[in-house]
Amino acid sequence: MADTIKLEISRYSPETDAAPHFQSFEVPFRRDWVVLDALNYIKDKQDGSLTYRWSCRMGICGSCGMLVNGEPKLTCATFLADYAPASIRVEPLRNFPIVRDLVIAMNDFMRKFQKMKPWLIRKEEKPVSEGEYLQTPEQLDAYKQFSMCINCMLCYAACPVYGLDPLFAGPAAIALAQRYNLDSRDQGAKDRFPVLSQHDAIWGCTFVGECTRVCPKHVDPAGAIQQYKLTAALDWVKSVVMPWGGK
Amino acid sequence: MKSSVATPPYTLNHPRWYRKRVSTYWWLLRWEYLRFVLREISSVFVAWFVVLTIVQIYAVSRGPDAYAEFQDFLKNPFVLALNVISFFFVVFHSITWFNLSARAMAIRIGGKRVPGFLISGPNFAAWLVISALIAWLLLRE
Amino acid sequence: MDAQPTKLRIEPLLWLLFSAGGGVAAFFIPIHLFILGIAAPLGLTKATDYASATAFLAFPIVRFYLFVLCSLPLFHAAHRIRYTLYDGLQIKHLNEVIAACCYGGAVLGTVIAGYLLWSFQ
Ligand code: SF4
Ligand code: FES
């Protein structure tokens, strides 16, 4: 087996480049190395200007998402050995503006998250003296899957609808809204409804399903969106059949 | 998109951020995207079947001659070829539809989510039964 | 995405029609298309002759079935074609025109099918 492996890395310097270009690096090939290890090796030994985000290197902080051979991946969980001996292409996440090299701008993503009111909304907070809001394991199970999201944005990079329509709220944000809607302690579903039931939110989704396929945490955002479509549609039927029902 | 967050105005159109426009042929770039577009295009063939059915009903309503003409029309090699292609697409539609609907429905029994194959499985079975029933109704002597 | 009440409150209805049509198409269309368009013209099975076709259509339930079989899948197709044009060709500014043509076509097909089946004797 070859003892080095070639990485083609997308470089973009806002000071000097009009557009990104690829640069090749040879790094030692080690069975236990992930793509992020190779990037760190390059930064330490070959080119200190290589810019990328990472933190935990254990698949939990969600900051190391990049395209590996065109596929959105957490680079700290993507082994070189799965690609060797072929070379590996590393690019910044698709559908986001590129700030530098492998770093993308996530402002839009963060704003969309905020719009979903991702916190527990209570009609009336009970005083601390009355204790916590209790929850059974079944109630936890109802939303647990959607709460596993690490905000890695891989699903946005995989979603063609987001690429085509930057106004689209996107997979993780809608899954996050569902995470709170389905929480037994939350009473804010009605506050989130106007945000969710837009063409830019659930109705823009065509169920490509790529978000779910690439999600490293098995959040299934595509499922969350379709489930919410059903909720919104039934809600609509109710409002037509019983207009006096009051919303 | 207007934001209520205090973002400095220059960030939205940051001149130095590199933005790539999505190619018109984005759906050719990855097999998963192409499969998705083929799934959506199956609906064109669904519509073709409906047109065919409406024409058939019209032919029946106009009498035996028009109906015989319609039968000949179906034997035209081009129409036949189109129908063969359409058949593959509508079957593709059925398969993808049953698989997707299992994911779009979160059915819970006893607090646990029913796994997808327990939803799509019965759908596939029902599809076979319905198809057999229709074939029997149409083809019995 | 701004939190105003939705102007297009018709989206849920369109989606319901799309879903219902997709289900109807998935369950019923393949076998019909196979017999009508492939097996019968090739002589693999007998074609429904005129006498039995009229006999079938004499049943109100058959006419109703055919009406559903035509109408709902048309709305299904209209919905998908609309989104495919919208996303595939990136012609967002024509959204209204596309939507009007697609759903308009489905309504037209429904009316034609309804008229033919209603006035059948
Ligand atoms: S839903 Fe999955 S892919 Fe999307 S941001 Fe969350 S963890 Fe990442
Ligand atoms: S470095 Fe934290 S998820 Fe990869």
Short mmCIF file of C-alpha atoms and ligand atoms in Angstrom, two decimals:
data_model
loop_
_atom_site.label_atom_id
_atom_site.label_comp_id
_atom_site.label_asym_id
_atom_site.label_seq_id
_atom_site.Cartn_x
_atom_site.Cartn_y
_atom_site.Cartn_z
CA MET A 1 0.00 0.00 0.00
CA ALA A 2 1.25 3.48 -0.83
CA ASP A 3 2.47 5.37 2.19
CA THR A 4 1.23 8.75 1.02
CA ILE A 5 -2.08 9.97 -0.29
CA LYS A 6 -2.88 12.98 -2.44
CA LEU A 7 -5.42 15.60 -1.39
CA GLU A 8 -6.77 18.18 -3.77
CA ILE A 9 -7.94 21.06 -1.70
CA SER A 10 -10.03 23.98 -2.79
CA ARG A 11 -8.23 27.25 -2.02
CA TYR A 12 -9.69 30.71 -2.11
CA SER A 13 -8.08 33.84 -0.81
CA PRO A 14 -10.39 36.82 -0.87
CA GLU A 15 -7.41 39.16 -1.12
CA THR A 16 -5.91 37.71 -4.25
CA ASP A 17 -8.28 35.22 -5.95
CA ALA A 18 -11.23 35.88 -8.19
CA ALA A 19 -12.45 32.31 -7.78
CA PRO A 20 -11.46 29.16 -5.87
CA HIS A 21 -8.91 26.80 -7.39
CA PHE A 22 -7.48 23.43 -6.38
CA GLN A 23 -4.10 22.84 -4.82
CA SER A 24 -2.60 19.37 -4.34
CA PHE A 25 -0.87 18.12 -1.22
CA GLU A 26 0.81 14.80 -0.45
CA VAL A 27 0.35 13.64 3.10
CA PRO A 28 1.39 10.42 4.84
CA PHE A 29 -1.25 7.78 4.58
CA ARG A 30 -2.26 6.30 7.89
CA ARG A 31 -5.07 3.86 8.47
CA ASP A 32 -6.38 5.69 11.51
CA TRP A 33 -6.34 9.14 9.93
CA VAL A 34 -9.45 11.02 8.97
CA VAL A 35 -9.56 13.81 6.39
CA LEU A 36 -9.31 16.36 9.19
CA ASP A 37 -6.03 14.78 10.39
CA ALA A 38 -4.64 15.23 6.90
CA LEU A 39 -5.72 18.87 6.87
CA ASN A 40 -4.08 19.44 10.25
CA TYR A 41 -0.91 17.78 8.98
CA ILE A 42 -0.88 20.11 5.99
CA LYS A 43 -1.44 23.15 8.17
CA ASP A 44 1.30 22.11 10.59
CA LYS A 45 3.92 20.92 8.15
CA GLN A 46 3.24 22.23 4.66
CA ASP A 47 1.11 25.35 4.43
CA GLY A 48 0.13 27.26 7.52
CA SER A 49 -2.26 29.44 5.56
CA LEU A 50 -4.75 26.65 4.91
CA THR A 51 -7.98 27.76 6.56
CA TYR A 52 -10.79 25.53 7.81
CA ARG A 53 -13.02 25.09 10.85
CA TRP A 54 -12.86 22.31 13.36
CA SER A 55 -13.02 21.83 17.06
CA CYS A 56 -14.02 18.60 18.72
CA ARG A 57 -12.73 16.07 16.17
CA MET A 58 -15.26 13.61 17.48
CA GLY A 59 -18.39 14.35 15.51
CA ILE A 60 -20.20 16.49 18.02
CA CYS A 61 -19.37 20.16 17.46
CA GLY A 62 -20.53 20.22 13.86
CA SER A 63 -17.88 22.62 12.62
CA CYS A 64 -15.78 20.45 10.31
CA GLY A 65 -18.34 19.88 7.54
CA MET A 66 -16.86 19.96 4.03
CA LEU A 67 -17.38 18.32 0.68
CA VAL A 68 -15.27 15.20 0.36
CA ASN A 69 -15.33 14.09 -3.26
CA GLY A 70 -18.45 16.19 -3.70
CA GLU A 71 -20.32 14.60 -0.80
CA PRO A 72 -21.11 16.61 2.35
CA LYS A 73 -19.20 14.98 5.20
CA LEU A 74 -17.91 15.61 8.69
CA THR A 75 -14.20 15.50 7.93
CA CYS A 76 -13.43 14.28 11.43
CA ALA A 77 -15.47 11.16 10.74
CA THR A 78 -14.33 10.46 7.19
CA PHE A 79 -11.37 8.09 6.98
CA LEU A 80 -8.67 8.42 4.38
CA ALA A 81 -8.64 4.65 4.14
CA ASP A 82 -12.12 4.68 2.62
CA TYR A 83 -10.77 6.55 -0.40
CA ALA A 84 -7.15 5.41 -0.71
CA PRO A 85 -5.26 4.92 -2.90
CA ALA A 86 -7.20 7.40 -5.03
CA SER A 87 -6.74 11.07 -4.32
CA ILE A 88 -9.34 12.95 -2.29
CA ARG A 89 -10.98 16.21 -3.25
CA VAL A 90 -11.88 18.53 -0.38
CA GLU A 91 -14.10 21.56 -0.96
CA PRO A 92 -16.10 23.93 1.21
CA LEU A 93 -19.78 23.10 1.74
CA ARG A 94 -21.94 23.72 -1.30
CA ASN A 95 -24.65 26.42 -1.37
CA PHE A 96 -22.88 28.79 1.03
CA PRO A 97 -20.72 31.83 0.27
CA ILE A 98 -17.04 31.00 0.66
CA VAL A 99 -15.14 33.21 3.08
CA ARG A 100 -11.72 31.66 2.62
CA ASP A 101 -10.41 28.23 1.57
CA LEU A 102 -12.73 25.73 3.27
CA VAL A 103 -14.59 28.20 5.47
CA ILE A 104 -18.12 29.18 4.54
CA ALA A 105 -20.33 31.98 5.85
CA MET A 106 -23.12 30.68 8.04
CA ASN A 107 -24.95 33.91 8.85
CA ASP A 108 -27.94 32.95 6.77
CA PHE A 109 -28.17 29.57 8.46
CA MET A 110 -28.03 31.08 11.94
CA ARG A 111 -30.71 33.61 11.08
CA LYS A 112 -32.99 30.89 9.84
CA PHE A 113 -32.53 28.98 13.05
CA GLN A 114 -33.52 31.99 15.07
CA LYS A 115 -36.71 32.53 13.06
CA MET A 116 -37.97 29.13 14.18
CA LYS A 117 -38.09 30.25 17.82
CA PRO A 118 -36.07 27.26 18.95
CA TRP A 119 -36.76 27.44 22.64
CA LEU A 120 -39.51 26.26 24.95
CA ILE A 121 -42.45 28.62 24.67
CA ARG A 122 -44.89 28.57 27.57
CA LYS A 123 -48.18 30.40 27.72
CA GLU A 124 -47.32 31.03 31.29
CA GLU A 125 -44.07 30.15 32.99
CA LYS A 126 -44.60 28.46 36.26
CA PRO A 127 -42.51 29.76 39.12
CA VAL A 128 -39.29 27.94 39.88
CA SER A 129 -40.63 26.98 43.26
CA GLU A 130 -43.13 24.67 41.57
CA GLY A 131 -40.33 22.58 40.14
CA GLU A 132 -39.35 21.32 36.71
CA TYR A 133 -41.54 20.45 33.76
CA LEU A 134 -41.59 16.69 33.94
CA GLN A 135 -41.50 14.44 30.94
CA THR A 136 -41.97 10.71 30.47
CA PRO A 137 -39.55 8.64 28.37
CA GLU A 138 -42.26 8.34 25.69
CA GLN A 139 -42.65 12.11 25.54
CA LEU A 140 -38.91 12.46 25.22
CA ASP A 141 -38.89 9.87 22.47
CA ALA A 142 -41.37 11.91 20.42
CA TYR A 143 -38.80 14.58 19.59
CA LYS A 144 -35.46 13.08 20.62
CA GLN A 145 -34.38 12.26 17.08
CA PHE A 146 -34.77 15.90 16.01
CA SER A 147 -32.83 17.13 19.01
CA MET A 148 -29.69 15.27 17.93
CA CYS A 149 -28.80 17.94 15.37
CA ILE A 150 -25.28 19.38 15.72
CA ASN A 151 -25.81 22.27 13.27
CA CYS A 152 -23.19 20.96 10.90
CA MET A 153 -25.04 22.29 7.83
CA LEU A 154 -24.32 19.18 5.79
CA CYS A 155 -28.02 18.98 5.01
CA TYR A 156 -28.00 22.51 3.57
CA ALA A 157 -25.06 21.59 1.38
CA ALA A 158 -26.97 18.55 0.14
CA CYS A 159 -30.26 20.33 -0.50
CA PRO A 160 -30.76 21.50 -4.11
CA VAL A 161 -33.80 23.54 -3.11
CA TYR A 162 -31.70 25.61 -0.73
CA GLY A 163 -29.09 26.05 -3.43
CA LEU A 164 -31.69 27.29 -5.87
CA ASP A 165 -33.69 29.39 -3.48
CA PRO A 166 -31.63 30.97 -0.69
CA LEU A 167 -34.85 32.09 1.01
CA PHE A 168 -35.79 28.47 1.70
CA ALA A 169 -35.69 27.86 5.44
CA GLY A 170 -33.89 24.56 4.91
CA PRO A 171 -33.82 21.12 6.51
CA ALA A 172 -32.19 21.59 9.90
CA ALA A 173 -34.17 24.73 10.78
CA ILE A 174 -37.49 23.00 10.10
CA ALA A 175 -36.39 19.88 11.96
CA LEU A 176 -35.43 22.12 14.84
CA ALA A 177 -38.86 23.75 14.85
CA GLN A 178 -40.39 20.27 14.92
CA ARG A 179 -38.09 19.35 17.79
CA TYR A 180 -39.80 22.03 19.88
CA ASN A 181 -43.28 21.53 18.46
CA LEU A 182 -43.21 17.90 19.51
CA ASP A 183 -41.82 18.60 22.96
CA SER A 184 -44.50 17.99 25.57
CA ARG A 185 -43.23 20.97 27.60
CA ASP A 186 -43.62 23.38 24.70
CA GLN A 187 -46.77 25.36 23.88
CA GLY A 188 -45.42 27.41 21.01
CA ALA A 189 -46.58 25.40 17.97
CA LYS A 190 -48.99 28.19 17.05
CA ASP A 191 -46.24 30.78 17.16
CA ARG A 192 -44.10 28.73 14.84
CA PHE A 193 -46.91 27.88 12.45
CA PRO A 194 -46.85 31.16 10.47
CA VAL A 195 -43.10 30.83 9.95
CA LEU A 196 -43.29 27.19 8.96
CA SER A 197 -46.31 27.25 6.69
CA GLN A 198 -44.70 29.46 4.07
CA HIS A 199 -43.68 28.70 0.56
CA ASP A 200 -40.16 29.48 1.75
CA ALA A 201 -40.45 26.88 4.48
CA ILE A 202 -42.24 23.54 4.31
CA TRP A 203 -44.04 24.08 0.99
CA GLY A 204 -40.80 24.79 -0.80
CA CYS A 205 -39.52 21.31 -0.03
CA THR A 206 -39.86 18.73 -2.80
CA PHE A 207 -38.70 15.78 -0.70
CA VAL A 208 -35.43 15.20 -2.50
CA GLY A 209 -34.43 13.43 0.68
CA GLU A 210 -30.70 14.16 0.36
CA CYS A 211 -30.62 16.02 3.68
CA THR A 212 -31.61 12.87 5.51
CA ARG A 213 -29.09 10.77 3.61
CA VAL A 214 -26.12 12.98 4.47
CA CYS A 215 -27.07 13.80 8.07
CA PRO A 216 -24.38 12.36 10.35
CA LYS A 217 -26.75 12.31 13.32
CA HIS A 218 -29.73 10.56 11.70
CA VAL A 219 -31.96 13.52 12.39
CA ASP A 220 -34.09 12.83 9.29
CA PRO A 221 -34.95 16.45 8.47
CA ALA A 222 -36.79 15.35 5.31
CA GLY A 223 -39.11 13.27 7.43
CA ALA A 224 -39.63 16.19 9.80
CA ILE A 225 -40.70 18.42 6.92
CA GLN A 226 -43.14 15.95 5.40
CA GLN A 227 -44.61 15.24 8.82
CA TYR A 228 -45.14 18.90 9.33
CA LYS A 229 -46.74 19.26 5.90
CA LEU A 230 -49.29 16.69 6.99
CA THR A 231 -49.88 18.58 10.23
CA ALA A 232 -50.31 21.87 8.37
CA ALA A 233 -52.62 20.30 5.79
CA LEU A 234 -54.84 18.73 8.44
CA ASP A 235 -54.86 22.04 10.23
CA TRP A 236 -56.03 23.67 7.03
CA VAL A 237 -58.81 21.12 6.59
CA LYS A 238 -59.91 21.77 10.14
CA SER A 239 -60.00 25.51 9.55
CA VAL A 240 -62.12 25.00 6.41
CA VAL A 241 -64.53 22.51 7.92
CA MET A 242 -64.82 24.41 11.18
CA PRO A 243 -63.99 28.04 10.46
CA TRP A 244 -65.33 29.02 13.83
CA GLY A 245 -62.85 26.66 15.51
CA GLY A 246 -60.54 29.57 16.16
CA LYS A 247 -56.83 29.34 15.70
CA MET B 1 -34.65 38.63 3.44
CA LYS B 2 -34.73 41.33 6.03
CA SER B 3 -33.34 40.43 9.34
CA SER B 4 -34.23 41.69 12.71
CA VAL B 5 -30.80 40.74 14.01
CA ALA B 6 -28.26 43.50 14.18
CA THR B 7 -26.03 42.42 11.34
CA PRO B 8 -23.72 45.03 9.89
CA PRO B 9 -25.13 45.93 6.48
CA TYR B 10 -22.03 44.89 4.58
CA THR B 11 -22.26 41.23 5.51
CA LEU B 12 -25.17 40.38 3.25
CA ASN B 13 -23.35 41.46 0.14
CA HIS B 14 -19.84 40.96 1.29
CA PRO B 15 -17.83 41.72 -1.83
CA ARG B 16 -15.08 39.28 -1.03
CA TRP B 17 -17.21 36.25 -0.33
CA TYR B 18 -17.18 33.94 -3.25
CA ARG B 19 -20.69 32.94 -4.33
CA LYS B 20 -21.28 30.27 -6.85
CA ARG B 21 -24.44 30.20 -8.89
CA VAL B 22 -26.15 26.84 -9.11
CA SER B 23 -25.74 25.38 -12.58
CA THR B 24 -28.88 24.92 -14.66
CA TYR B 25 -27.79 21.31 -14.99
CA TRP B 26 -27.45 20.74 -11.27
CA TRP B 27 -29.61 17.66 -11.51
CA LEU B 28 -27.07 15.98 -13.78
CA LEU B 29 -24.18 16.45 -11.38
CA ARG B 30 -25.07 13.73 -8.91
CA TRP B 31 -26.84 10.44 -9.39
CA GLU B 32 -29.06 11.12 -6.36
CA TYR B 33 -30.26 14.36 -7.92
CA LEU B 34 -30.90 12.70 -11.26
CA ARG B 35 -32.90 9.96 -9.56
CA PHE B 36 -34.94 12.63 -7.83
CA VAL B 37 -35.64 14.44 -11.10
CA LEU B 38 -36.62 11.17 -12.79
CA ARG B 39 -39.00 10.54 -9.92
CA GLU B 40 -40.58 13.93 -10.47
CA ILE B 41 -40.70 13.43 -14.23
CA SER B 42 -42.66 10.22 -13.73
CA SER B 43 -45.59 12.55 -13.17
CA VAL B 44 -45.52 13.54 -16.84
CA PHE B 45 -46.24 9.92 -17.70
CA VAL B 46 -48.95 9.79 -15.08
CA ALA B 47 -50.53 12.73 -16.87
CA TRP B 48 -50.10 10.92 -20.20
CA PHE B 49 -52.01 7.94 -18.84
CA VAL B 50 -54.85 10.22 -17.77
CA VAL B 51 -54.99 11.78 -21.23
CA LEU B 52 -55.09 8.31 -22.74
CA THR B 53 -57.92 7.33 -20.42
CA ILE B 54 -59.93 10.45 -21.21
CA VAL B 55 -59.49 9.82 -24.93
CA GLN B 56 -60.60 6.25 -24.42
CA ILE B 57 -63.75 7.32 -22.61
CA TYR B 58 -64.42 9.83 -25.35
CA ALA B 59 -63.96 7.13 -27.99
CA VAL B 60 -66.38 4.81 -26.22
CA SER B 61 -68.94 7.58 -25.97
CA ARG B 62 -68.70 8.19 -29.71
CA GLY B 63 -69.52 4.65 -30.70
CA PRO B 64 -67.95 1.41 -31.97
CA ASP B 65 -66.09 2.97 -34.91
CA ALA B 66 -64.35 5.60 -32.85
CA TYR B 67 -63.50 2.93 -30.30
CA ALA B 68 -61.98 0.67 -32.97
CA GLU B 69 -59.96 3.63 -34.19
CA PHE B 70 -58.69 4.16 -30.67
CA GLN B 71 -57.63 0.51 -30.47
CA ASP B 72 -55.67 0.94 -33.70
CA PHE B 73 -54.09 4.08 -32.35
CA LEU B 74 -52.79 2.06 -29.41
CA LYS B 75 -51.15 -0.40 -31.82
CA ASN B 76 -49.13 2.34 -33.47
CA PRO B 77 -45.47 1.50 -32.72
CA PHE B 78 -44.71 4.98 -31.45
CA VAL B 79 -47.64 4.99 -29.10
CA LEU B 80 -46.72 1.49 -27.99
CA ALA B 81 -43.14 2.55 -27.32
CA LEU B 82 -44.33 5.59 -25.41
CA ASN B 83 -46.60 3.39 -23.33
CA VAL B 84 -43.77 0.99 -22.53
CA ILE B 85 -41.64 3.90 -21.34
CA SER B 86 -44.57 5.31 -19.41
CA PHE B 87 -45.13 1.96 -17.76
CA PHE B 88 -41.60 1.91 -16.38
CA PHE B 89 -41.99 5.43 -15.09
CA VAL B 90 -45.31 4.80 -13.36
CA VAL B 91 -43.90 1.69 -11.72
CA PHE B 92 -40.95 3.78 -10.60
CA HIS B 93 -43.45 6.26 -9.22
CA SER B 94 -45.28 3.56 -7.28
CA ILE B 95 -42.11 2.15 -5.73
CA THR B 96 -40.70 5.53 -4.74
CA TRP B 97 -44.10 6.67 -3.50
CA PHE B 98 -44.55 3.76 -1.11
CA ASN B 99 -41.01 4.10 0.17
CA LEU B 100 -41.34 7.84 0.70
CA SER B 101 -44.74 7.76 2.34
CA ALA B 102 -43.32 5.41 4.96
CA ARG B 103 -40.85 8.15 5.82
CA ALA B 104 -43.36 10.97 5.71
CA MET B 105 -45.60 9.36 8.30
CA ALA B 106 -44.54 9.06 11.88
CA ILE B 107 -46.97 6.51 13.25
CA ARG B 108 -46.51 5.71 16.88
CA ILE B 109 -47.89 2.73 18.67
CA GLY B 110 -47.31 2.45 22.37
CA GLY B 111 -44.93 5.41 22.31
CA LYS B 112 -42.60 3.77 19.78
CA ARG B 113 -42.37 4.78 16.17
CA VAL B 114 -43.48 2.07 13.78
CA PRO B 115 -40.50 1.21 11.55
CA GLY B 116 -40.76 2.26 7.90
CA PHE B 117 -40.92 -1.20 6.37
CA LEU B 118 -44.01 -2.00 8.42
CA ILE B 119 -45.73 0.88 6.63
CA SER B 120 -44.36 0.41 3.13
CA GLY B 121 -44.68 -3.40 3.27
CA PRO B 122 -48.48 -3.43 3.54
CA ASN B 123 -48.61 -0.74 0.87
CA PHE B 124 -46.68 -2.91 -1.56
CA ALA B 125 -48.89 -5.86 -0.70
CA ALA B 126 -52.02 -3.79 -1.25
CA TRP B 127 -50.62 -2.63 -4.57
CA LEU B 128 -50.26 -6.22 -5.74
CA VAL B 129 -53.73 -7.20 -4.55
CA ILE B 130 -55.33 -4.16 -6.19
CA SER B 131 -53.49 -4.80 -9.43
CA ALA B 132 -54.54 -8.43 -9.49
CA LEU B 133 -58.13 -7.43 -8.77
CA ILE B 134 -58.22 -4.88 -11.58
CA ALA B 135 -56.63 -7.34 -14.00
CA TRP B 136 -59.20 -9.95 -13.05
CA LEU B 137 -62.10 -7.53 -13.51
CA LEU B 138 -60.85 -6.36 -16.88
CA LEU B 139 -59.77 -9.69 -18.29
CA ARG B 140 -62.32 -12.21 -17.06
CA GLU B 141 -64.32 -13.82 -19.80
CA MET C 1 -39.82 33.34 5.99
CA ASP C 2 -40.96 36.35 7.86
CA ALA C 3 -43.70 35.59 10.25
CA GLN C 4 -46.73 37.03 8.53
CA PRO C 5 -49.90 35.12 7.89
CA THR C 6 -49.53 33.11 4.70
CA LYS C 7 -51.03 34.81 1.71
CA LEU C 8 -51.14 31.66 -0.34
CA ARG C 9 -53.43 29.71 1.93
CA ILE C 10 -54.07 27.39 -0.97
CA GLU C 11 -50.77 25.51 -0.55
CA PRO C 12 -52.17 22.96 1.90
CA LEU C 13 -55.03 22.15 -0.47
CA LEU C 14 -52.68 21.73 -3.41
CA TRP C 15 -50.48 19.48 -1.34
CA LEU C 16 -53.41 17.35 -0.22
CA LEU C 17 -54.52 16.95 -3.83
CA PHE C 18 -50.95 16.13 -4.79
CA SER C 19 -50.67 13.48 -2.11
CA ALA C 20 -54.03 11.93 -2.80
CA GLY C 21 -53.26 11.87 -6.51
CA GLY C 22 -49.85 10.35 -5.92
CA GLY C 23 -51.42 7.58 -3.89
CA VAL C 24 -54.12 6.88 -6.47
CA ALA C 25 -51.54 6.89 -9.24
CA ALA C 26 -49.22 4.58 -7.33
CA PHE C 27 -51.88 1.98 -6.56
CA PHE C 28 -53.99 1.99 -9.70
CA ILE C 29 -52.20 3.32 -12.76
CA PRO C 30 -49.46 0.73 -13.46
CA ILE C 31 -51.84 -2.19 -14.00
CA HIS C 32 -54.23 -0.11 -16.09
CA LEU C 33 -51.47 1.21 -18.25
CA PHE C 34 -49.98 -2.24 -18.65
CA ILE C 35 -53.20 -3.82 -19.86
CA LEU C 36 -54.43 -0.89 -21.93
CA GLY C 37 -51.18 0.29 -23.45
CA ILE C 38 -48.95 -2.77 -23.66
CA ALA C 39 -50.57 -6.15 -23.13
CA ALA C 40 -53.73 -5.62 -25.16
CA PRO C 41 -52.15 -3.94 -28.23
CA LEU C 42 -49.52 -6.67 -28.31
CA GLY C 43 -52.19 -9.33 -28.09
CA LEU C 44 -50.91 -10.72 -24.79
CA THR C 45 -54.35 -10.28 -23.28
CA LYS C 46 -57.68 -9.54 -24.84
CA ALA C 47 -58.51 -5.88 -25.37
CA THR C 48 -61.66 -4.67 -23.69
CA ASP C 49 -64.13 -4.78 -26.57
CA TYR C 50 -66.70 -2.13 -27.22
CA ALA C 51 -69.60 -4.05 -25.73
CA SER C 52 -67.86 -4.66 -22.42
CA ALA C 53 -66.46 -1.13 -22.35
CA THR C 54 -69.99 0.28 -22.53
CA ALA C 55 -71.16 -2.30 -20.05
CA PHE C 56 -68.47 -1.19 -17.62
CA LEU C 57 -69.29 2.45 -18.08
CA ALA C 58 -72.95 1.78 -17.39
CA PHE C 59 -72.10 1.31 -13.72
CA PRO C 60 -72.11 4.65 -11.88
CA ILE C 61 -69.43 3.31 -9.55
CA VAL C 62 -67.12 2.64 -12.51
CA ARG C 63 -67.70 6.15 -13.79
CA PHE C 64 -66.95 7.56 -10.40
CA TYR C 65 -63.81 5.42 -10.19
CA LEU C 66 -62.63 6.65 -13.58
CA PHE C 67 -63.33 10.21 -12.57
CA VAL C 68 -61.11 9.86 -9.50
CA LEU C 69 -58.51 8.00 -11.55
CA CYS C 70 -58.31 10.93 -13.95
CA SER C 71 -58.71 13.90 -11.68
CA LEU C 72 -56.49 13.31 -8.67
CA PRO C 73 -53.44 12.07 -10.59
CA LEU C 74 -53.71 15.17 -12.77
CA PHE C 75 -53.36 17.35 -9.71
CA HIS C 76 -50.48 15.19 -8.59
CA ALA C 77 -48.74 15.66 -11.93
CA ALA C 78 -49.51 19.39 -12.01
CA HIS C 79 -47.87 19.85 -8.63
CA ARG C 80 -44.73 17.94 -9.51
CA ILE C 81 -44.37 19.49 -12.95
CA ARG C 82 -44.76 22.92 -11.42
CA TYR C 83 -41.98 22.34 -8.90
CA THR C 84 -39.74 20.66 -11.45
CA LEU C 85 -40.03 23.59 -13.83
CA TYR C 86 -39.57 25.99 -10.97
CA ASP C 87 -36.43 24.34 -9.59
CA GLY C 88 -35.05 22.65 -12.67
CA LEU C 89 -35.07 25.64 -14.96
CA GLN C 90 -34.59 28.29 -12.28
CA ILE C 91 -37.42 30.43 -13.60
CA LYS C 92 -38.67 31.70 -10.32
CA HIS C 93 -40.09 34.89 -11.77
CA LEU C 94 -42.52 32.84 -13.87
CA ASN C 95 -43.84 31.08 -10.80
CA GLU C 96 -47.39 32.40 -11.14
CA VAL C 97 -47.61 31.60 -14.85
CA ILE C 98 -46.29 28.09 -14.34
CA ALA C 99 -48.62 27.45 -11.44
CA ALA C 100 -51.61 28.77 -13.38
CA CYS C 101 -50.79 26.56 -16.38
CA CYS C 102 -50.17 23.42 -14.34
CA TYR C 103 -53.14 23.57 -12.00
CA GLY C 104 -55.27 25.08 -14.76
CA GLY C 105 -54.48 22.05 -16.90
CA ALA C 106 -55.47 19.75 -14.07
CA VAL C 107 -58.76 21.58 -13.57
CA LEU C 108 -59.44 21.46 -17.30
CA GLY C 109 -58.75 17.72 -17.45
CA THR C 110 -60.98 17.17 -14.45
CA VAL C 111 -63.81 19.12 -16.06
CA ILE C 112 -63.47 17.23 -19.35
CA ALA C 113 -63.38 13.85 -17.62
CA GLY C 114 -66.29 14.85 -15.43
CA TYR C 115 -68.34 16.03 -18.38
CA LEU C 116 -67.67 12.91 -20.46
CA LEU C 117 -68.46 10.56 -17.61
CA TRP C 118 -71.48 12.50 -16.45
CA SER C 119 -73.06 12.74 -19.89
CA PHE C 120 -72.32 9.13 -20.78
CA GLN C 121 -75.31 7.01 -21.65
S1 SF4 D 1 -29.99 18.01 10.55
FE1 SF4 D 1 -28.19 16.65 10.44
S2 SF4 D 1 -27.08 17.37 8.62
FE2 SF4 D 1 -28.50 19.00 9.17
S3 SF4 D 1 -27.34 20.39 10.49
FE3 SF4 D 1 -28.38 18.92 11.85
S4 SF4 D 1 -26.93 17.25 12.18
FE4 SF4 D 1 -26.17 18.43 10.41
S1 FES D 2 -14.54 18.59 14.45
FE1 FES D 2 -16.35 18.63 15.64
S2 FES D 2 -17.75 17.55 14.36
FE2 FES D 2 -15.88 17.32 13.29
#
